[in-house]
mmCIF file of C-alpha atoms in Angstrom:
data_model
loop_
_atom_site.group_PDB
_atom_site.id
_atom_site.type_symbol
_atom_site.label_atom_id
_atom_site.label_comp_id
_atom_site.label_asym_id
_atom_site.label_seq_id
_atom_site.Cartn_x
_atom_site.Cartn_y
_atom_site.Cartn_z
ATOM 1 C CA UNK I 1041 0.000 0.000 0.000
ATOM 2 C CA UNK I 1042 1.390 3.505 -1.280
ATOM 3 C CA UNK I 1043 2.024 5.960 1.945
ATOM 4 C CA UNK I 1044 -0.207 9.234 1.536
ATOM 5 C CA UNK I 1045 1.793 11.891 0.436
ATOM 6 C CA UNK I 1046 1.750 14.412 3.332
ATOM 7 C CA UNK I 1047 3.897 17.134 1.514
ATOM 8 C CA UNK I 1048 0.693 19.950 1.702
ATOM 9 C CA UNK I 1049 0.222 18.836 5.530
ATOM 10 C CA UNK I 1050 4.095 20.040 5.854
ATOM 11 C CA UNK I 1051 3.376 22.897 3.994
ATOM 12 C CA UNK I 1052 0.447 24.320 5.717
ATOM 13 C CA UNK I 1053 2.302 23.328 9.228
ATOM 14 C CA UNK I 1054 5.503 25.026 8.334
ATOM 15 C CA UNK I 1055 2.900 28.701 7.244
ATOM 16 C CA UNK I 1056 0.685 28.131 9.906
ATOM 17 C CA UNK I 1057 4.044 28.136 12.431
ATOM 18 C CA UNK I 1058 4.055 32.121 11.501
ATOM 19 C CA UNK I 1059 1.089 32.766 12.988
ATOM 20 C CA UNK I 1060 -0.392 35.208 9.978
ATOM 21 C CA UNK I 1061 -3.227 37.243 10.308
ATOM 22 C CA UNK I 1062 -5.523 34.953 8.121
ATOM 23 C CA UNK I 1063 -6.775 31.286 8.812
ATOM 24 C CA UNK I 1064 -4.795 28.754 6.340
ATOM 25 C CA UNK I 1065 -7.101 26.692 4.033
ATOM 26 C CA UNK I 1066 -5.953 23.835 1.840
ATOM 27 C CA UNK I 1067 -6.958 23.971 -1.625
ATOM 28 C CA UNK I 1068 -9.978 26.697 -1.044
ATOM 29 C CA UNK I 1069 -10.961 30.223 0.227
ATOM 30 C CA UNK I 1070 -13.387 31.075 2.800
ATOM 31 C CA UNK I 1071 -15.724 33.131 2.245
ATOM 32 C CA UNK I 1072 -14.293 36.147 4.508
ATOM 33 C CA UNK I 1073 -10.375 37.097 4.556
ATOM 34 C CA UNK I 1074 -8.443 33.512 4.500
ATOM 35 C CA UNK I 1075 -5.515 32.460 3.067
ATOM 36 C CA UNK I 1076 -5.288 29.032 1.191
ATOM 37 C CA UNK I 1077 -2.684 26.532 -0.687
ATOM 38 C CA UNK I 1078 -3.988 25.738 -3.531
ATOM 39 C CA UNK I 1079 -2.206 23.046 -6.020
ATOM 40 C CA UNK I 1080 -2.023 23.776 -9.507
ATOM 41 C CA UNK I 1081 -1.260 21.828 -12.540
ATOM 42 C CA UNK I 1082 2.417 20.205 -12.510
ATOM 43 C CA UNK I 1083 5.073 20.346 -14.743
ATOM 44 C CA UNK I 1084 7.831 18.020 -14.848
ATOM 45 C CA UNK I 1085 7.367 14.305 -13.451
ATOM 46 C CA UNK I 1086 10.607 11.123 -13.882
ATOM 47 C CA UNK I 1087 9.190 8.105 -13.042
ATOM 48 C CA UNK I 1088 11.895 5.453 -11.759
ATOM 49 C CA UNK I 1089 11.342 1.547 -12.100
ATOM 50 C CA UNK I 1090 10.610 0.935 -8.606
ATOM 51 C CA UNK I 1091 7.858 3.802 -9.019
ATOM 52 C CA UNK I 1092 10.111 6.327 -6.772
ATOM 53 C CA UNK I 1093 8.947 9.609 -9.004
ATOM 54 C CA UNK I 1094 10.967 12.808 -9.152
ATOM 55 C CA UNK I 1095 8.132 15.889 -9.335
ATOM 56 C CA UNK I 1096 7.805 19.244 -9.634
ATOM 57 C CA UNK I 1097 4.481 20.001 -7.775
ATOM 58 C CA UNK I 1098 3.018 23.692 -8.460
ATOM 59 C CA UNK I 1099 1.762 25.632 -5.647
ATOM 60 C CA UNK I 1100 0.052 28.753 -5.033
ATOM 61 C CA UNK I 1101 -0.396 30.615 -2.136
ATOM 62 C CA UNK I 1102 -3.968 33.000 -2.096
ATOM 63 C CA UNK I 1103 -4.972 35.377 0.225
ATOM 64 C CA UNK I 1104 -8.550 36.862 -0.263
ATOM 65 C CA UNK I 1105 -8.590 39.991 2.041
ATOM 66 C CA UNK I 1106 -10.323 43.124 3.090
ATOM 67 C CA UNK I 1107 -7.339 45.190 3.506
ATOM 68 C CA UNK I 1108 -5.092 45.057 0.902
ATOM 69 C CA UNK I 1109 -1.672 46.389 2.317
ATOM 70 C CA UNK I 1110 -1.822 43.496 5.325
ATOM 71 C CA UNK I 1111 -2.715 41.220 2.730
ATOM 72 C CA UNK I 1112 0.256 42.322 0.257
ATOM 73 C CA UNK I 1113 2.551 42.135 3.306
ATOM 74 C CA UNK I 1114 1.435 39.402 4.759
ATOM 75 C CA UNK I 1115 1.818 37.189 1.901
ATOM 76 C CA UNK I 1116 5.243 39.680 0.732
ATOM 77 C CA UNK I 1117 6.587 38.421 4.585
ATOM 78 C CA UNK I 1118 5.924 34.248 3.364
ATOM 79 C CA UNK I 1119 6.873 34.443 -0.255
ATOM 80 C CA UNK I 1120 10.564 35.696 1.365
ATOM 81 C CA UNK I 1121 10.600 32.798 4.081
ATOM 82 C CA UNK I 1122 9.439 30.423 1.953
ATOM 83 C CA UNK I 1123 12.448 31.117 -1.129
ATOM 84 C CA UNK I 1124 14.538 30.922 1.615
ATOM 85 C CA UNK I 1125 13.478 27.231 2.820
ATOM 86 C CA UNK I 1126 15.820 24.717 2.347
ATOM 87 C CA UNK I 1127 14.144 21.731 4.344
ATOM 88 C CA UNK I 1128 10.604 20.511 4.412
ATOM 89 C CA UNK I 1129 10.395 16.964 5.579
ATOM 90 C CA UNK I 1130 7.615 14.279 5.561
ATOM 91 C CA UNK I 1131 6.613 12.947 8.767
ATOM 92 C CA UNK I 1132 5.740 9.562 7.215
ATOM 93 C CA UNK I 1133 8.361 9.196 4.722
ATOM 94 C CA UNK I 1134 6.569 9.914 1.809
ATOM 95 C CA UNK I 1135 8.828 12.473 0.001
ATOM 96 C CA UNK I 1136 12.172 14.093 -0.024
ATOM 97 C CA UNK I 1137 12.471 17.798 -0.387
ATOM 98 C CA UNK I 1138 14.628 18.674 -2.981
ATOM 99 C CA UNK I 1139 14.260 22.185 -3.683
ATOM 100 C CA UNK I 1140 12.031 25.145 -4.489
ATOM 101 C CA UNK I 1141 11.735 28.017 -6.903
ATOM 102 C CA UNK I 1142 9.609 30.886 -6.925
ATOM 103 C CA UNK I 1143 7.547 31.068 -9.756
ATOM 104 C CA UNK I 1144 5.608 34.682 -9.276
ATOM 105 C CA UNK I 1145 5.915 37.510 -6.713
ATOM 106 C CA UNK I 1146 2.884 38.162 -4.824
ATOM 107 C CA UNK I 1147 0.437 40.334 -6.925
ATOM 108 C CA UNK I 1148 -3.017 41.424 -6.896
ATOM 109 C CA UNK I 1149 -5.049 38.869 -9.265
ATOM 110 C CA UNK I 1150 -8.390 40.592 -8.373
ATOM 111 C CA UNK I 1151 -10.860 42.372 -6.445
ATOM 112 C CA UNK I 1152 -14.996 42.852 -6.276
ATOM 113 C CA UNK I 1153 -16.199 45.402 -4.212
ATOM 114 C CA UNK I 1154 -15.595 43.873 -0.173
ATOM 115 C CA UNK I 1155 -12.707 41.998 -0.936
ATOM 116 C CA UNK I 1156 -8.729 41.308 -2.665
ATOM 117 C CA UNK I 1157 -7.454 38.417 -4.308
ATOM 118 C CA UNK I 1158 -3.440 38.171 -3.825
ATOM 119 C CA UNK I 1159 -1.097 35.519 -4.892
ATOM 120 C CA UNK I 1160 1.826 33.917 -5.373
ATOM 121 C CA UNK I 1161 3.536 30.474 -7.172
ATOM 122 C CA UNK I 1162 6.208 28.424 -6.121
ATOM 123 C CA UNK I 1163 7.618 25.349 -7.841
ATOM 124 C CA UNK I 1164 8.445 22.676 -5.025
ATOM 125 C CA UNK I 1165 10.755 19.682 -6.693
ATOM 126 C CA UNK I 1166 10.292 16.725 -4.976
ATOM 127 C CA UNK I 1167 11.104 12.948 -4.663
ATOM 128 C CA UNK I 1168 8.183 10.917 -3.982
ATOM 129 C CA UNK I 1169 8.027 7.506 -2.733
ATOM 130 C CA UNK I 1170 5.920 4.916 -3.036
#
């Protein structure tokens, strides 16, 4: 039996260790200010005979906000920790961290009339067991 990949649980526990202003969703937004990982379609993928797969798994970071400088600096602050991290292990064995590259800078990608979309992209390269 394949162990769950728990790379996005290490993810969320290593933002969530900062304490920011917004509560950290996986994969969706609340309806009020939040902050979520969402996965996006990834690139690159090796897969090895004994099914051991080198990845590179794409990964934004959203933060839908009512004030739009705490959200640009909020998410400004983690974009700088996070191009900076250079060790994100599994808990259950599941992956190797390899690496990560930042993809886009934290930007505005919208607004309506109560609230901010901001976001940025990271590329995490991983090795993934089975």
């Amino acid at each position: 039996m394949a162990k769950e990949l728990d790379f996005i649980d290490r993810l969320a526990d290593f933002i969530d260790s900062y304490k920011f202003p917004y509560p950290l969703l996986i994969n969706t937004l609340d309806t009020k200010d939040s902050m979520a990982i969402m996965t996006l379609p990834s690139g690159e993928e090796t897969v090895f005979l004994d099914g051991t797969r080198d990845k590179i798994i794409n990964i934004a970071i959203d933060i839908k906000a009512s004030k739009s400088v705490q959200a640009y600096q909020t998410l400004n602050l983690l974009f700088q920790l996070l191009e900076n991290v250079n060790s994100l292990p599994s808990q259950n064995g599941s992956y190797d961290f390899n690496g990560i590259t930042t993809t886009n800078a934290p930007s505005m990608i919208g607004k309506d009339e109560h609230y901010e979309l901001w976001e940025c992209t990271f590329a995490f390269d991983l090795t993934i067991y089975n």
